[in-house]
């Protein structure tokens, strides 16, 4: 009687249309139900409805009121969470192929088929790339995926590397090289092989792209008036044609990927590690910057760029040079007087430059780098906290001054380049930065003076920003540093000269790592064009955007692999229950995020372990501090003691409790 009744259908449609509709993002839980988060409100999604959606899906839903609870009924898929994704292979009890999505909030298995291009015989636990083919909200009955790529087997010890690279769509292989390389530059190169250049790198470095030579400048009465520094940089563009496949691949990768245990070079290894590497006693094509400073470390006159041939006279290692300069007992000694003289002069020059930058620019706050020491099978033997020693600072100061010279050379002669820029505080956060500084640094006696010193207008200038950073530098602890960091913009690549607030410099353009950075290859070509009086072509917006994207990707790859390795390394430490000192990195409603000072691991401390009543916990987002019953207990930058309670390798997460 009621079948195919047009009046009944019309009534149903009217009832449906009368319901409110919202758009939002699905949030899954470890239970069968979920939630729909919209801009204004969160709605419950019942278990039957959750079978139609997945965590992260953006959907349109009808809102029904059942009792006193508003409930979302998914109706339309706006944007799926999954398109291309990483998964583990699974076989159900009927031996049917499924995939488990590698995501902490997605735990339902998805039926799958193997693409014909995937030739491997898949086993339980193998890692694969899959694409979602069907979705219940797209008039399909269920979720279904196709396995598009095999990553590695379940037993592969290097899964953290291969899976992470696949997730970010980066190759695990070096760029393919050519059978033969020949010098493309036709310009005459100046012979500088007689100069006693030295390289300083890690002991196992093969891709040596910079060498240094220095000599004092003397006045009429033989008194020293300054320094002459020559920075020689490997010249891969001498062998790489603009229309070559190597160039195209380098433009896509943008950077050498430095991962725990090994690197994946931007250029073919025969270029990066052999033909272009500034190896000891080998004559190499180079681009050389010659510059001069006074005794205070300030650049004097204009720098000179030269196409040259150079020969490194000594391959030196950071730790050996540092041991020698720090006069460590039984330390390594330079092989000859010329090398010893170069080390001593470079040391004196670096100290002068550090002092100059301390006064006129900004120095990096000393923080350790954490490095993984791996066994041959990829297992982590130990994690070292490494601080920059004096030899690292010698190279760093030489590269920074060379990059300053490059920025101003390109701005003057090419009117373009790839410049590393940073504008300090985000414009929309300048008032917040001003208010924060006044609240934390001013008192009744200096309030008026600091109100002017830290005015929005002053903080927006390079001089005002540097002055503020110098003011907070002597203050102990990291709280001010961490808090102000939330107001900063990110560094950017631009094609015009612009200040770099983070370094406190009026201009900065890197050219000192062309083996490892595509931006430096571009700047090499521009410098060469200036030297040859050729036209300088402005880098495209697409190149700048790709550099920005690739830099972000590489950092994410390095972080994701590190998180996985931390879990593997610390998994067996939970039972022994050691205590770690840690620094609070973030305060959230859900708890604290801390970093272990011993090894750099990031650990989450749940709020429930800090205080039993969540209603008595408040988070002050302005202070980035956690309050309990109105009393501030923890803030970013605080040092706390914690113990690990759980290691979850499947989600690459570490859980701990405060001691």
XYZ file of C-alpha atoms in Angstrom:
659
model
C 0.000 0.000 0.000
C 2.775 2.402 0.966
C 5.290 1.184 -1.579
C 6.168 3.756 -4.239
C 3.803 6.212 -2.580
C 4.770 9.664 -3.923
C 3.111 11.449 -0.980
C 5.098 9.394 1.512
C 8.337 10.069 -0.372
C 7.525 13.760 -0.428
C 6.859 13.725 3.320
C 10.154 11.959 3.982
C 11.972 14.539 1.848
C 10.304 17.399 3.722
C 11.262 15.869 7.082
C 14.841 15.439 5.852
C 15.050 18.986 4.516
C 13.714 20.390 7.780
C 16.646 18.943 9.719
C 19.630 21.242 10.244
C 22.727 20.316 8.195
C 26.347 21.011 9.085
C 29.799 20.487 7.628
C 32.663 19.240 9.757
C 35.513 16.792 10.262
C 35.074 13.304 11.687
C 37.082 12.495 14.812
C 37.416 8.804 15.569
C 37.891 7.260 18.999
C 39.228 3.921 20.179
C 35.581 2.926 20.677
C 32.995 2.249 17.966
C 31.535 5.766 18.133
C 33.006 9.086 17.026
C 32.355 12.819 16.798
C 31.788 15.436 14.131
C 33.706 18.634 14.868
C 32.354 21.820 13.284
C 33.456 25.417 13.725
C 30.884 26.029 16.452
C 29.877 22.684 17.960
C 30.779 19.001 18.319
C 28.194 16.297 17.560
C 28.055 12.632 18.524
C 28.275 9.995 15.741
C 26.701 6.663 16.705
C 28.539 3.364 15.958
C 26.341 2.381 12.963
C 26.953 5.788 11.344
C 30.712 5.572 12.027
C 30.851 2.583 9.668
C 30.136 4.988 6.811
C 33.017 7.347 7.585
C 36.614 7.418 8.689
C 38.580 9.605 11.080
C 39.587 12.795 9.254
C 36.838 12.699 6.612
C 35.295 16.093 5.890
C 31.555 15.485 5.516
C 28.108 17.034 5.424
C 25.697 15.599 7.995
C 22.090 15.973 9.128
C 21.633 16.750 12.826
C 19.013 14.826 14.752
C 18.053 15.383 18.377
C 17.588 12.101 20.229
C 16.543 12.724 23.793
C 18.794 15.529 24.994
C 21.681 14.624 22.685
C 22.350 16.039 19.221
C 23.541 13.386 16.852
C 25.133 13.625 13.402
C 24.013 11.397 10.551
C 26.650 11.441 7.740
C 25.150 12.141 4.317
C 27.743 13.522 1.911
C 31.511 13.170 1.550
C 33.203 16.522 0.928
C 36.843 15.416 1.207
C 38.090 11.960 2.230
C 40.825 11.562 4.805
C 42.428 8.824 2.729
C 43.472 9.011 -0.878
C 47.044 7.728 -1.063
C 48.157 6.216 2.263
C 50.672 3.947 3.995
C 49.411 0.638 5.344
C 50.384 -2.800 6.632
C 49.159 -5.949 4.930
C 46.699 -8.128 6.807
C 44.782 -11.310 6.004
C 41.456 -11.931 7.747
C 40.283 -15.334 8.982
C 39.069 -16.148 5.462
C 42.540 -15.313 4.067
C 41.134 -12.275 2.268
C 43.572 -9.416 1.695
C 43.131 -6.308 3.845
C 45.197 -3.278 4.796
C 45.620 -1.566 8.162
C 46.116 2.188 7.756
C 49.278 3.508 9.422
C 47.504 6.231 11.384
C 46.990 6.428 15.174
C 43.267 7.275 14.852
C 42.270 4.813 12.131
C 42.057 1.209 13.277
C 39.464 -0.456 11.068
C 40.846 -2.881 8.467
C 40.017 -2.119 4.829
C 39.486 -4.736 2.148
C 42.055 -4.480 -0.626
C 43.185 -5.756 -3.996
C 46.737 -5.920 -5.327
C 47.501 -3.853 -8.431
C 49.013 -5.810 -11.325
C 52.138 -3.629 -11.147
C 52.885 -4.948 -7.630
C 54.699 -8.228 -8.324
C 55.698 -9.198 -4.777
C 53.901 -11.997 -2.953
C 52.489 -10.105 0.015
C 52.782 -11.411 3.561
C 51.198 -10.424 6.855
C 52.783 -7.205 8.156
C 54.405 -6.098 4.884
C 54.439 -2.340 4.303
C 52.657 -0.974 1.226
C 51.330 2.188 -0.400
C 47.586 1.997 -1.087
C 44.907 4.201 -2.613
C 41.282 4.344 -1.508
C 38.972 3.254 -4.318
C 35.505 3.108 -2.729
C 33.805 4.952 0.141
C 30.351 4.332 1.686
C 29.383 8.000 1.272
C 30.147 7.820 -2.454
C 27.289 5.360 -3.073
C 29.598 2.427 -2.403
C 28.743 -0.298 0.062
C 32.043 -0.312 1.918
C 35.624 0.959 2.043
C 37.936 -0.689 -0.451
C 41.553 0.020 -1.392
C 44.090 -0.932 -4.029
C 47.690 -1.725 -3.110
C 49.711 0.386 -5.525
C 53.278 -0.091 -4.319
C 55.313 -2.486 -2.184
C 57.584 -0.665 0.303
C 59.339 -3.381 2.297
C 58.758 -6.658 4.093
C 57.605 -6.900 7.680
C 61.068 -8.151 8.700
C 63.043 -5.297 7.110
C 65.012 -3.622 9.902
C 65.174 -0.414 7.860
C 61.376 -0.087 7.678
C 61.459 3.256 9.582
C 63.474 4.776 6.734
C 61.690 3.179 3.767
C 58.168 3.682 5.139
C 58.770 7.314 6.074
C 60.319 8.147 2.710
C 57.369 6.487 0.939
C 54.893 8.416 3.100
C 56.434 11.715 2.015
C 56.898 10.495 -1.581
C 60.674 10.775 -1.490
C 63.087 8.422 -3.198
C 65.379 6.158 -1.234
C 67.877 6.170 -4.120
C 70.488 8.727 -5.216
C 69.894 10.676 -8.414
C 70.850 8.648 -11.479
C 74.151 9.826 -12.928
C 75.703 9.944 -16.394
C 78.252 7.598 -17.936
C 80.674 10.451 -18.708
C 81.108 13.940 -17.245
C 82.929 16.780 -18.920
C 83.648 20.372 -17.939
C 80.957 22.630 -19.428
C 82.400 26.023 -18.413
C 84.426 27.713 -21.132
C 85.767 30.552 -18.974
C 89.384 30.418 -17.830
C 89.833 29.420 -14.197
C 92.399 31.069 -11.971
C 94.951 28.633 -10.566
C 94.807 28.842 -6.762
C 96.237 25.380 -6.127
C 99.304 26.854 -4.419
C 97.198 28.224 -1.545
C 97.073 26.003 1.529
C 93.318 25.328 1.569
C 92.017 22.906 4.232
C 88.674 21.154 4.681
C 87.109 20.565 8.101
C 84.274 18.028 8.232
C 83.130 14.950 10.103
C 85.590 12.073 9.862
C 83.400 10.005 7.531
C 82.261 12.876 5.262
C 82.776 12.193 1.564
C 80.858 15.115 -0.008
C 83.255 17.891 1.030
C 81.955 21.088 -0.529
C 83.951 23.826 1.249
C 87.639 24.539 1.853
C 89.208 27.499 3.680
C 92.377 29.542 3.363
C 93.218 32.550 5.536
C 96.070 34.998 6.006
C 96.528 38.123 8.128
C 96.491 41.612 6.600
C 99.341 43.846 7.739
C 99.740 47.625 7.680
C 102.755 49.859 6.857
C 104.509 49.024 10.120
C 103.860 45.285 9.818
C 101.136 45.441 12.468
C 98.104 43.253 11.721
C 95.085 45.255 10.533
C 92.695 42.439 9.631
C 92.139 39.134 7.857
C 91.857 37.920 4.260
C 89.692 34.834 3.966
C 89.209 32.709 0.853
C 86.218 30.372 0.860
C 86.418 27.757 -1.912
C 83.177 25.982 -2.774
C 82.827 22.879 -4.949
C 81.410 23.673 -8.385
C 78.972 20.960 -9.570
C 77.359 23.363 -12.060
C 80.582 23.080 -14.056
C 79.453 19.531 -14.961
C 75.636 19.786 -14.954
C 73.820 21.195 -17.976
C 70.658 23.197 -17.352
C 68.609 20.888 -19.577
C 70.066 17.656 -18.145
C 68.116 15.012 -16.221
C 70.461 15.516 -13.259
C 69.422 19.182 -13.121
C 65.726 18.260 -13.295
C 66.091 15.655 -10.540
C 68.055 18.069 -8.327
C 65.386 20.749 -8.873
C 62.748 18.282 -7.703
C 64.657 17.025 -4.645
C 66.175 20.409 -3.690
C 68.265 19.002 -0.834
C 70.452 16.091 0.164
C 68.405 14.160 2.689
C 70.461 13.639 5.860
C 68.858 10.758 7.758
C 69.957 8.844 10.866
C 72.761 6.573 9.721
C 73.131 7.679 6.093
C 72.216 10.310 3.527
C 70.415 10.291 0.192
C 72.298 12.773 -1.997
C 70.669 15.395 -4.195
C 73.291 14.725 -6.887
C 74.768 11.448 -8.184
C 77.350 10.115 -5.742
C 80.073 10.162 -8.380
C 79.624 13.942 -8.440
C 78.925 14.669 -4.765
C 81.438 12.202 -3.286
C 84.102 12.120 -5.995
C 84.381 14.482 -8.974
C 83.198 17.628 -7.147
C 84.248 16.758 -3.596
C 87.217 18.858 -2.445
C 89.304 15.815 -1.640
C 92.784 16.086 -0.157
C 95.537 16.665 -2.751
C 93.079 16.577 -5.665
C 92.688 19.567 -8.011
C 89.049 20.569 -8.227
C 86.925 23.188 -9.985
C 85.653 25.713 -7.454
C 83.932 29.025 -7.032
C 85.949 31.113 -4.579
C 84.938 34.129 -2.517
C 87.769 36.351 -1.289
C 86.844 38.804 1.434
C 88.583 41.010 3.965
C 87.725 42.079 7.504
C 89.287 44.442 10.006
C 90.510 43.295 13.408
C 86.991 43.650 14.828
C 85.630 41.188 12.258
C 83.729 43.745 10.175
C 83.782 43.234 6.405
C 86.001 45.803 4.666
C 85.364 46.758 1.046
C 83.642 44.499 -1.459
C 84.125 40.759 -1.734
C 85.489 39.170 -4.900
C 84.162 36.016 -6.560
C 86.530 33.959 -8.736
C 86.230 30.913 -10.974
C 89.213 28.875 -9.881
C 91.001 25.600 -9.496
C 91.938 24.707 -5.925
C 93.576 21.860 -4.087
C 92.842 20.989 -0.469
C 96.103 20.327 1.330
C 94.558 18.637 4.387
C 91.336 16.762 5.206
C 90.698 17.709 8.819
C 88.057 16.382 11.222
C 85.971 18.523 13.572
C 86.807 16.577 16.721
C 90.548 16.420 15.983
C 90.792 20.159 15.326
C 88.697 20.924 18.418
C 90.844 18.651 20.593
C 93.978 20.399 19.305
C 92.628 23.919 19.896
C 91.162 23.031 23.286
C 94.511 21.458 24.228
C 92.994 18.120 25.164
C 95.580 15.738 26.619
C 97.198 13.523 23.944
C 95.216 15.380 21.291
C 95.726 15.006 17.564
C 98.392 17.335 16.135
C 98.552 18.935 12.646
C 100.856 17.098 10.248
C 102.816 20.168 9.157
C 103.463 23.789 10.053
C 101.320 25.238 7.228
C 98.243 23.285 8.325
C 98.895 24.226 11.956
C 99.160 27.896 10.984
C 95.893 27.748 9.035
C 94.074 26.180 11.985
C 95.427 28.788 14.419
C 94.567 31.716 12.137
C 91.097 30.351 11.375
C 90.533 29.976 15.099
C 91.493 33.600 15.777
C 89.297 34.773 12.896
C 86.305 32.760 14.123
C 86.546 34.241 17.633
C 86.604 37.744 16.152
C 83.572 37.003 13.964
C 81.625 35.443 16.833
C 82.232 38.599 18.837
C 81.167 40.789 15.895
C 77.943 38.855 15.390
C 77.245 38.947 19.108
C 77.337 42.754 18.953
C 75.916 43.459 15.489
C 73.837 40.395 14.653
C 72.346 37.481 16.562
C 73.922 34.209 17.685
C 72.174 30.873 17.876
C 71.357 29.717 21.393
C 73.565 26.741 22.197
C 71.504 23.562 21.993
C 72.820 20.049 21.349
C 72.254 18.071 18.175
C 71.171 14.506 18.859
C 72.700 11.857 16.610
C 71.832 8.169 16.333
C 74.713 5.704 16.340
C 73.516 2.684 14.361
C 74.657 -0.898 14.019
C 74.906 -2.377 10.513
C 71.396 -3.826 10.824
C 69.871 -0.421 11.620
C 69.505 -0.988 15.362
C 70.277 2.040 17.528
C 73.391 1.437 19.618
C 73.300 4.823 21.342
C 72.074 8.393 20.976
C 74.655 11.130 21.436
C 74.002 14.733 22.467
C 76.575 16.688 20.465
C 77.382 20.330 21.134
C 79.052 22.540 18.555
C 82.744 22.664 19.349
C 85.237 25.296 18.245
C 86.047 23.576 14.922
C 82.330 23.519 14.027
C 82.172 27.214 14.875
C 85.183 27.968 12.635
C 83.386 26.478 9.634
C 80.048 28.002 10.626
C 81.464 31.530 10.908
C 83.319 31.172 7.599
C 80.155 30.016 5.815
C 77.986 32.743 7.373
C 80.316 35.564 6.333
C 80.626 34.054 2.828
C 76.811 33.895 2.548
C 76.517 37.530 3.675
C 78.941 38.486 0.908
C 76.968 36.420 -1.616
C 73.690 38.161 -0.725
C 75.072 41.631 -1.291
C 77.049 40.607 -4.380
C 73.936 39.153 -6.033
C 71.759 42.096 -5.000
C 74.220 44.537 -6.560
C 75.338 42.630 -9.662
C 72.454 40.293 -10.556
C 69.575 42.218 -8.940
C 68.166 38.804 -8.027
C 69.070 35.480 -6.452
C 67.679 33.027 -3.931
C 67.831 34.843 -0.608
C 67.179 33.302 2.792
C 64.894 35.749 4.586
C 63.054 36.040 7.872
C 60.853 38.971 8.865
C 60.738 38.298 12.608
C 57.343 38.558 14.272
C 54.229 37.854 12.261
C 52.502 41.206 11.716
C 49.275 39.984 13.284
C 51.179 38.905 16.430
C 53.240 42.094 16.900
C 50.797 43.507 19.523
C 50.917 40.148 21.359
C 54.721 40.217 21.365
C 54.709 43.799 22.670
C 52.249 42.932 25.465
C 54.159 39.793 26.419
C 57.488 41.632 26.670
C 55.943 44.408 28.746
C 54.305 41.895 31.100
C 57.524 39.926 31.620
C 60.312 42.529 31.475
C 58.929 45.877 32.593
C 58.431 47.311 36.066
C 57.307 50.690 37.440
C 60.776 52.196 36.946
C 61.366 51.236 33.303
C 57.832 50.823 31.986
C 57.752 53.994 29.905
C 61.219 53.363 28.450
C 60.395 49.752 27.506
C 57.013 50.720 26.070
C 58.917 52.738 23.479
C 61.753 50.191 23.113
C 59.302 47.343 22.509
C 56.715 49.298 20.576
C 55.060 47.495 17.678
C 56.848 49.842 15.280
C 60.301 49.106 16.762
C 59.766 45.340 16.959
C 58.907 45.355 13.250
C 62.406 46.679 12.374
C 65.616 44.657 12.202
C 67.379 46.986 14.666
C 64.487 46.898 17.138
C 64.141 43.135 16.921
C 67.900 42.617 17.490
C 67.864 45.010 20.439
C 65.036 43.045 22.021
C 66.866 39.734 21.498
C 70.011 41.151 23.092
C 67.906 42.267 26.080
C 66.534 38.788 26.781
C 69.758 36.873 26.053
C 71.187 37.100 29.610
C 67.909 35.933 31.198
C 68.237 32.367 32.459
C 65.970 29.634 31.119
C 64.121 29.131 27.863
C 60.663 30.423 28.795
C 60.936 33.791 27.020
C 62.575 32.156 23.997
C 59.870 29.502 23.648
C 57.031 31.924 24.240
C 58.244 34.526 21.722
C 58.823 31.776 19.159
C 55.034 31.358 18.906
C 54.768 34.888 17.481
C 57.428 34.428 14.772
C 57.014 33.818 11.066
C 58.868 31.030 9.251
C 62.000 31.680 7.218
C 61.327 32.059 3.489
C 63.136 31.915 0.170
C 62.785 35.115 -1.865
C 64.204 36.367 -5.156
C 65.034 39.841 -3.794
C 67.369 40.926 -1.015
C 65.555 41.128 2.353
C 66.665 41.019 6.008
C 67.074 37.830 8.001
C 65.839 38.760 11.478
C 66.747 35.345 12.916
C 70.424 35.981 12.133
C 70.197 39.726 12.667
C 71.511 40.401 9.159
C 70.491 42.773 6.364
C 70.937 40.046 3.756
C 71.759 36.342 3.521
C 72.020 34.025 0.502
C 73.536 30.559 0.722
C 75.927 29.355 -1.990
C 78.304 27.284 0.140
C 76.600 23.868 -0.281
C 75.788 23.402 -3.989
C 76.379 19.652 -3.681
C 73.607 19.506 -1.078
C 71.209 22.395 -1.839
C 69.580 23.285 -5.138
C 69.218 26.946 -4.099
C 73.016 27.138 -3.854
C 73.362 25.713 -7.381
C 71.048 28.481 -8.635
C 73.121 31.143 -6.865
C 76.323 29.660 -8.331
C 74.913 30.036 -11.824
C 73.911 33.648 -11.114
C 77.369 34.498 -9.758
C 78.932 32.913 -12.846
C 76.588 34.890 -15.103
C 77.745 38.106 -13.393
C 81.401 37.150 -13.823
C 80.837 36.452 -17.537
C 78.621 39.524 -18.076
C 75.719 37.298 -19.124
C 72.033 37.891 -18.470
C 70.856 36.936 -14.965
C 67.530 35.072 -14.983
C 65.323 35.624 -11.935
C 64.477 32.355 -10.104
C 60.859 31.386 -10.750
C 58.138 31.422 -8.119
C 57.732 27.681 -8.739
C 61.385 27.081 -7.784
C 61.022 29.105 -4.580
C 57.801 27.294 -3.660
C 59.383 23.883 -4.292
C 62.374 24.793 -2.107
C 60.025 25.799 0.699
C 58.012 22.594 0.341
C 61.071 20.338 0.101
C 62.681 21.881 3.191
C 59.510 21.223 5.165
C 59.267 17.664 3.810
C 62.873 16.846 4.713
C 62.386 18.068 8.263
C 59.247 15.954 8.602
C 61.034 12.887 7.229
C 63.917 13.329 9.673
C 61.515 13.865 12.594
C 59.301 10.887 11.722
C 62.248 8.488 11.405
C 63.694 9.811 14.669
C 60.370 9.264 16.502
C 60.327 5.652 15.298
C 63.949 5.041 16.300
C 63.384 6.593 19.732
C 60.589 4.078 20.307
C 62.824 1.177 19.320
C 65.693 2.447 21.449
C 63.629 3.198 24.564
C 61.259 0.203 24.426
C 63.373 -1.910 26.757
C 64.016 1.002 29.131
C 60.450 1.059 30.518
C 60.950 -1.977 32.767
C 64.171 -0.635 34.288
C 62.242 2.584 35.037
C 65.074 5.139 34.725
C 64.488 8.786 35.572
C 65.062 11.419 32.856
C 65.467 15.156 33.080
C 63.273 16.856 30.511
C 62.289 20.305 29.284
C 58.620 21.230 28.859
C 58.012 22.036 25.163
C 54.245 22.555 25.196
C 51.302 22.765 27.583
C 47.942 21.471 26.359
C 44.583 20.588 27.825
C 45.521 16.933 27.379
C 48.863 17.214 29.153
C 52.498 18.215 28.662
C 54.872 17.597 25.774
C 58.464 17.323 27.049
C 61.882 16.646 25.492
C 64.374 14.369 27.223
C 67.607 16.310 27.647
C 69.747 13.165 27.516
C 68.723 12.030 24.047
C 66.201 14.487 22.561
C 63.177 12.163 22.567
C 59.719 13.770 22.701
C 57.460 12.351 25.445
C 53.798 13.033 26.208
C 52.738 13.331 29.854
C 48.922 12.881 30.109
C 47.027 15.394 32.237
C 45.346 12.482 34.033
C 48.731 11.473 35.469
C 49.443 15.044 36.600
C 46.155 15.640 38.450
C 43.203 13.267 38.942
C 40.423 15.838 38.366
C 40.493 17.195 34.803
C 37.942 19.896 35.696
C 40.505 21.468 38.023
C 43.116 21.743 35.251
C 43.298 24.921 33.168
C 45.669 25.809 30.331
C 46.628 29.455 29.855
C 47.253 29.758 26.112
C 48.821 33.221 26.496
C 51.424 31.975 28.957
C 51.568 28.417 27.568
C 51.257 27.237 31.142
C 49.246 24.597 32.970
C 47.292 25.640 36.064
C 45.711 23.447 38.730
C 42.994 25.093 40.822
C 44.220 28.515 39.718
C 47.864 27.876 40.639
C 50.472 27.773 37.885
C 52.304 24.444 38.082
C 54.121 24.087 34.758
C 55.075 26.308 31.830
C 57.114 25.861 28.665
C 60.837 25.899 29.368
C 60.482 24.320 32.838
C 62.845 21.452 33.687
C 61.074 18.402 35.122
C 61.910 14.797 35.947
C 59.926 12.039 34.274
C 59.779 8.263 33.943
C 58.653 6.411 30.836
C 55.508 4.368 31.333
C 54.699 3.196 27.802
C 56.283 2.951 24.357
C 53.899 2.565 21.408
C 55.922 1.739 18.300
C 52.793 1.336 16.168
C 51.992 5.047 16.688
C 55.620 6.121 17.283
C 54.710 7.690 20.627
C 56.296 7.759 24.082
C 54.216 8.189 27.252
C 55.628 9.225 30.620
C 54.725 10.397 34.100
C 56.191 13.197 36.175
C 58.327 12.069 39.080
